[in-house]
mmCIF file of C-alpha atoms in Angstrom:
data_model
loop_
_atom_site.group_PDB
_atom_site.id
_atom_site.type_symbol
_atom_site.label_atom_id
_atom_site.label_comp_id
_atom_site.label_asym_id
_atom_site.label_seq_id
_atom_site.Cartn_x
_atom_site.Cartn_y
_atom_site.Cartn_z
ATOM 1 C CA MET A 294 9.850 5.865 4.725
ATOM 2 C CA GLY A 295 9.345 3.170 7.361
ATOM 3 C CA ILE A 296 11.532 0.644 5.577
ATOM 4 C CA ARG A 297 14.721 2.552 6.258
ATOM 5 C CA CYS A 298 13.587 3.305 9.773
ATOM 6 C CA ALA A 299 12.931 -0.326 10.614
ATOM 7 C CA ALA A 300 16.425 -1.334 9.657
ATOM 8 C CA ALA A 301 17.648 1.755 11.467
ATOM 9 C CA ARG A 302 16.034 0.749 14.768
ATOM 10 C CA ALA A 303 17.386 -2.774 14.479
ATOM 11 C CA TYR A 304 20.909 -1.508 13.947
ATOM 12 C CA ARG A 305 20.737 1.136 16.688
ATOM 13 C CA ALA A 306 19.510 4.170 14.776
ATOM 14 C CA GLY A 307 20.666 3.208 11.312
ATOM 15 C CA ALA A 308 22.901 5.499 9.345
ATOM 16 C CA THR A 309 24.048 7.429 12.383
ATOM 17 C CA ALA A 310 25.015 4.332 14.350
ATOM 18 C CA SER A 311 26.251 2.579 11.210
ATOM 19 C CA THR A 312 28.608 5.393 10.307
ATOM 20 C CA ALA A 313 32.079 3.869 10.376
ATOM 21 C CA SER A 314 33.945 7.142 9.829
ATOM 22 C CA ILE A 315 33.491 10.744 8.777
ATOM 23 C CA HIS A 316 35.945 12.791 6.730
ATOM 24 C CA SER A 317 35.681 16.496 7.519
ATOM 25 C CA ARG A 318 37.251 19.911 7.037
ATOM 26 C CA CYS A 319 37.338 22.496 9.807
ATOM 27 C CA GLY A 320 36.961 26.279 9.458
ATOM 28 C CA GLN A 321 40.711 26.697 9.047
ATOM 29 C CA GLY A 322 40.753 24.279 6.099
ATOM 30 C CA CYS A 323 42.392 21.331 7.839
ATOM 31 C CA SER A 324 41.210 17.886 6.748
ATOM 32 C CA PHE A 325 40.729 15.002 9.178
ATOM 33 C CA THR A 326 39.026 11.645 9.635
ATOM 34 C CA ILE A 327 36.829 11.027 12.668
ATOM 35 C CA ASP A 328 35.908 7.555 13.925
ATOM 36 C CA ALA A 329 35.298 5.670 17.174
ATOM 37 C CA SER A 330 39.010 5.565 18.043
ATOM 38 C CA ASN A 331 40.143 8.862 16.498
ATOM 39 C CA ALA A 332 38.429 11.926 18.077
ATOM 40 C CA ALA A 333 35.683 9.787 19.625
ATOM 41 C CA ASP A 334 33.941 12.778 21.230
ATOM 42 C CA LEU A 335 33.704 14.576 17.882
ATOM 43 C CA TYR A 336 32.598 11.314 16.232
ATOM 44 C CA TRP A 337 29.754 11.077 18.777
ATOM 45 C CA ALA A 338 28.798 14.733 18.234
ATOM 46 C CA CYS A 339 28.803 14.461 14.432
ATOM 47 C CA ARG A 340 26.538 11.410 14.614
ATOM 48 C CA GLY A 341 23.833 13.421 16.367
ATOM 49 C CA GLY A 342 25.070 13.768 19.921
ATOM 50 C CA GLY A 343 25.583 17.513 19.768
ATOM 51 C CA GLY A 344 23.694 20.507 18.509
ATOM 52 C CA GLY A 345 26.449 22.556 16.897
ATOM 53 C CA SER A 346 28.433 22.687 13.692
ATOM 54 C CA PHE A 347 31.720 20.848 13.800
ATOM 55 C CA GLY A 348 33.013 21.401 10.274
ATOM 56 C CA VAL A 349 32.043 20.474 6.738
ATOM 57 C CA VAL A 350 31.616 16.767 6.130
ATOM 58 C CA THR A 351 33.119 15.773 2.816
ATOM 59 C CA ARG A 352 32.797 11.984 3.026
ATOM 60 C CA PHE A 353 31.059 9.266 5.035
ATOM 61 C CA LYS A 354 31.986 5.608 5.378
ATOM 62 C CA PHE A 355 29.085 3.346 6.421
ATOM 63 C CA LYS A 356 28.856 -0.191 7.762
ATOM 64 C CA ILE A 357 26.499 -2.313 5.661
ATOM 65 C CA HIS A 358 24.116 -4.740 7.367
ATOM 66 C CA ALA A 359 22.852 -7.748 5.417
ATOM 67 C CA LEU A 360 19.069 -7.982 5.479
ATOM 68 C CA SER A 361 17.433 -10.522 3.176
ATOM 69 C CA HIS A 362 13.916 -10.780 4.609
ATOM 70 C CA VAL A 363 11.564 -8.824 6.831
ATOM 71 C CA LYS A 364 8.038 -9.354 8.042
ATOM 72 C CA THR A 365 5.553 -6.626 7.228
ATOM 73 C CA PHE A 366 2.355 -6.142 9.146
ATOM 74 C CA SER A 367 -0.879 -4.258 8.753
ATOM 75 C CA ILE A 368 -3.824 -3.600 11.070
ATOM 76 C CA THR A 369 -6.839 -1.447 10.183
ATOM 77 C CA TRP A 370 -9.598 -0.126 12.431
ATOM 78 C CA ASN A 371 -12.719 1.716 11.251
ATOM 79 C CA PHE A 372 -14.610 3.874 13.737
ATOM 80 C CA ALA A 373 -18.040 5.445 13.247
ATOM 81 C CA ASN A 374 -18.500 9.130 14.006
ATOM 82 C CA THR A 375 -20.041 8.589 17.455
ATOM 83 C CA SER A 376 -18.704 9.581 20.850
ATOM 84 C CA ALA A 377 -18.195 5.961 21.927
ATOM 85 C CA GLU A 378 -16.432 4.959 18.695
ATOM 86 C CA LEU A 379 -14.204 8.050 18.640
ATOM 87 C CA ALA A 380 -13.261 7.337 22.259
ATOM 88 C CA LYS A 381 -12.123 3.848 21.131
ATOM 89 C CA ALA A 382 -10.130 5.432 18.295
ATOM 90 C CA ARG A 383 -8.383 7.715 20.795
ATOM 91 C CA GLN A 384 -7.580 4.693 22.971
ATOM 92 C CA VAL A 385 -6.079 2.762 20.044
ATOM 93 C CA PHE A 386 -4.033 5.775 18.943
ATOM 94 C CA SER A 387 -2.865 6.410 22.505
ATOM 95 C CA ALA A 388 -1.885 2.742 22.855
ATOM 96 C CA TRP A 389 0.143 3.012 19.641
ATOM 97 C CA GLN A 390 1.842 6.211 20.899
ATOM 98 C CA ASN A 391 2.823 4.395 24.093
ATOM 99 C CA TRP A 392 3.873 1.165 22.379
ATOM 100 C CA ALA A 393 5.686 2.177 19.170
ATOM 101 C CA PRO A 394 8.636 4.117 20.684
ATOM 102 C CA ASN A 395 9.175 1.334 23.226
ATOM 103 C CA ALA A 396 8.718 -1.619 20.872
ATOM 104 C CA PRO A 397 11.723 -3.909 20.381
ATOM 105 C CA ASN A 398 14.355 -2.336 18.127
ATOM 106 C CA ASP A 399 13.611 -4.782 15.310
ATOM 107 C CA ILE A 400 10.052 -3.400 14.981
ATOM 108 C CA THR A 401 9.090 -0.143 13.320
ATOM 109 C CA ALA A 402 5.466 0.936 13.018
ATOM 110 C CA ILE A 403 3.603 3.951 11.720
ATOM 111 C CA MET A 404 -0.025 4.876 12.300
ATOM 112 C CA THR A 405 -2.109 6.754 9.775
ATOM 113 C CA VAL A 406 -5.394 8.513 10.525
ATOM 114 C CA GLN A 407 -7.835 9.074 7.706
ATOM 115 C CA ARG A 408 -11.457 10.156 7.262
ATOM 116 C CA VAL A 409 -13.038 7.792 4.701
ATOM 117 C CA THR A 410 -16.387 7.389 2.944
ATOM 118 C CA GLY A 411 -19.423 7.566 5.169
ATOM 119 C CA ASN A 412 -17.677 9.769 7.731
ATOM 120 C CA ILE A 413 -15.687 6.811 9.076
ATOM 121 C CA LEU A 414 -12.411 7.419 10.878
ATOM 122 C CA ARG A 415 -9.792 4.870 9.797
ATOM 123 C CA LEU A 416 -6.659 4.095 11.810
ATOM 124 C CA ARG A 417 -4.064 1.975 10.047
ATOM 125 C CA CYS A 418 -0.899 0.663 11.626
ATOM 126 C CA ILE A 419 1.707 -0.687 9.214
ATOM 127 C CA GLY A 420 5.287 -1.612 9.768
ATOM 128 C CA GLN A 421 7.881 -4.313 9.709
ATOM 129 C CA THR A 422 10.222 -6.332 11.809
ATOM 130 C CA THR A 423 13.736 -7.283 10.821
ATOM 131 C CA ALA A 424 13.428 -10.443 12.941
ATOM 132 C CA ALA A 425 12.059 -12.290 9.909
ATOM 133 C CA SER A 426 13.511 -15.676 10.827
ATOM 134 C CA GLY A 427 11.383 -16.078 13.947
ATOM 135 C CA THR A 428 7.780 -17.141 14.247
ATOM 136 C CA ASN A 429 4.874 -14.733 14.026
ATOM 137 C CA THR A 430 4.089 -15.345 17.703
ATOM 138 C CA ALA A 431 6.434 -12.701 19.118
ATOM 139 C CA LEU A 432 5.265 -10.079 16.613
ATOM 140 C CA SER A 433 1.610 -10.976 17.223
ATOM 141 C CA ALA A 434 2.200 -10.602 20.965
ATOM 142 C CA GLN A 435 3.637 -7.133 20.376
ATOM 143 C CA LEU A 436 0.726 -6.160 18.133
ATOM 144 C CA SER A 437 -1.734 -7.324 20.798
ATOM 145 C CA ASN A 438 -0.811 -4.099 22.604
ATOM 146 C CA LEU A 439 -3.023 -2.502 19.944
ATOM 147 C CA THR A 440 -5.535 -5.183 19.000
ATOM 148 C CA SER A 441 -6.554 -5.780 22.616
ATOM 149 C CA ILE A 442 -7.914 -2.210 22.823
ATOM 150 C CA SER A 443 -10.425 -2.585 19.973
ATOM 151 C CA THR A 444 -11.122 -5.327 17.454
ATOM 152 C CA PRO A 445 -9.604 -4.364 14.091
ATOM 153 C CA ALA A 446 -11.621 -4.297 10.873
ATOM 154 C CA SER A 447 -8.738 -6.235 9.291
ATOM 155 C CA GLY A 448 -5.529 -7.778 10.474
ATOM 156 C CA PRO A 449 -3.166 -8.148 11.937
ATOM 157 C CA SER A 450 -1.779 -9.464 8.695
ATOM 158 C CA ILE A 451 1.854 -10.582 8.866
ATOM 159 C CA VAL A 452 3.748 -11.361 5.651
ATOM 160 C CA LYS A 453 7.375 -12.448 5.228
ATOM 161 C CA ARG A 454 8.940 -10.625 2.274
ATOM 162 C CA THR A 455 12.296 -9.999 0.755
ATOM 163 C CA PHE A 456 13.609 -6.626 1.816
ATOM 164 C CA ILE A 457 13.107 -5.297 -1.724
ATOM 165 C CA GLY A 458 9.587 -6.793 -1.752
ATOM 166 C CA ALA A 459 8.807 -4.858 1.424
ATOM 167 C CA VAL A 460 10.206 -1.664 -0.099
ATOM 168 C CA SER A 461 7.947 -2.199 -3.121
ATOM 169 C CA ALA A 462 4.915 -2.958 -0.958
ATOM 170 C CA PHE A 463 5.393 0.148 1.188
ATOM 171 C CA ALA A 464 5.918 2.214 -1.959
ATOM 172 C CA GLY A 465 2.550 1.062 -3.282
ATOM 173 C CA ALA A 466 3.659 -1.524 -5.855
ATOM 174 C CA SER A 467 1.093 -3.939 -4.429
ATOM 175 C CA ASN A 468 -2.468 -2.965 -3.592
ATOM 176 C CA THR A 469 -1.946 -3.453 0.107
ATOM 177 C CA ILE A 470 0.917 -3.991 2.500
ATOM 178 C CA SER A 471 -0.818 -7.154 3.734
ATOM 179 C CA SER A 472 -0.693 -8.935 0.363
ATOM 180 C CA GLY A 473 1.943 -11.581 -0.225
#
């Protein structure tokens, strides 16, 4: 889910970049440990830099990154089933597609598209930032890449949470990601 991904972006692709070492066995049965200073090219390939099989991984060692708080956010747009409104929905979605992959590494966002009651098209952008100690201004400025296209029905709502609180909110433990 997005929780793991947000931490992953902040720490340069998460588990792959946070892999301290890999213990592996090759086709001939030899056992070896790969890390940044021991077989660095194979270490890079095993972390996603190559497309082949390099042996059987029998053990991973990961770096752990402390993360006490995050800020979650939520923005919802509702669009009527008219040409003009659907054109706005396409613009918002296109803006998200252009923004999300290029957002700062501490921000992860997903966009959902849903047809709701009354033939309304709902776009919902939710996510989090691991830069929880800062003000909401920088995150709001980033989210303006989306809200400037069309006025949202709700949000942006920004809530500081414990990391576990954010996991629970994204998992549906609270009624909405924007609740405190």
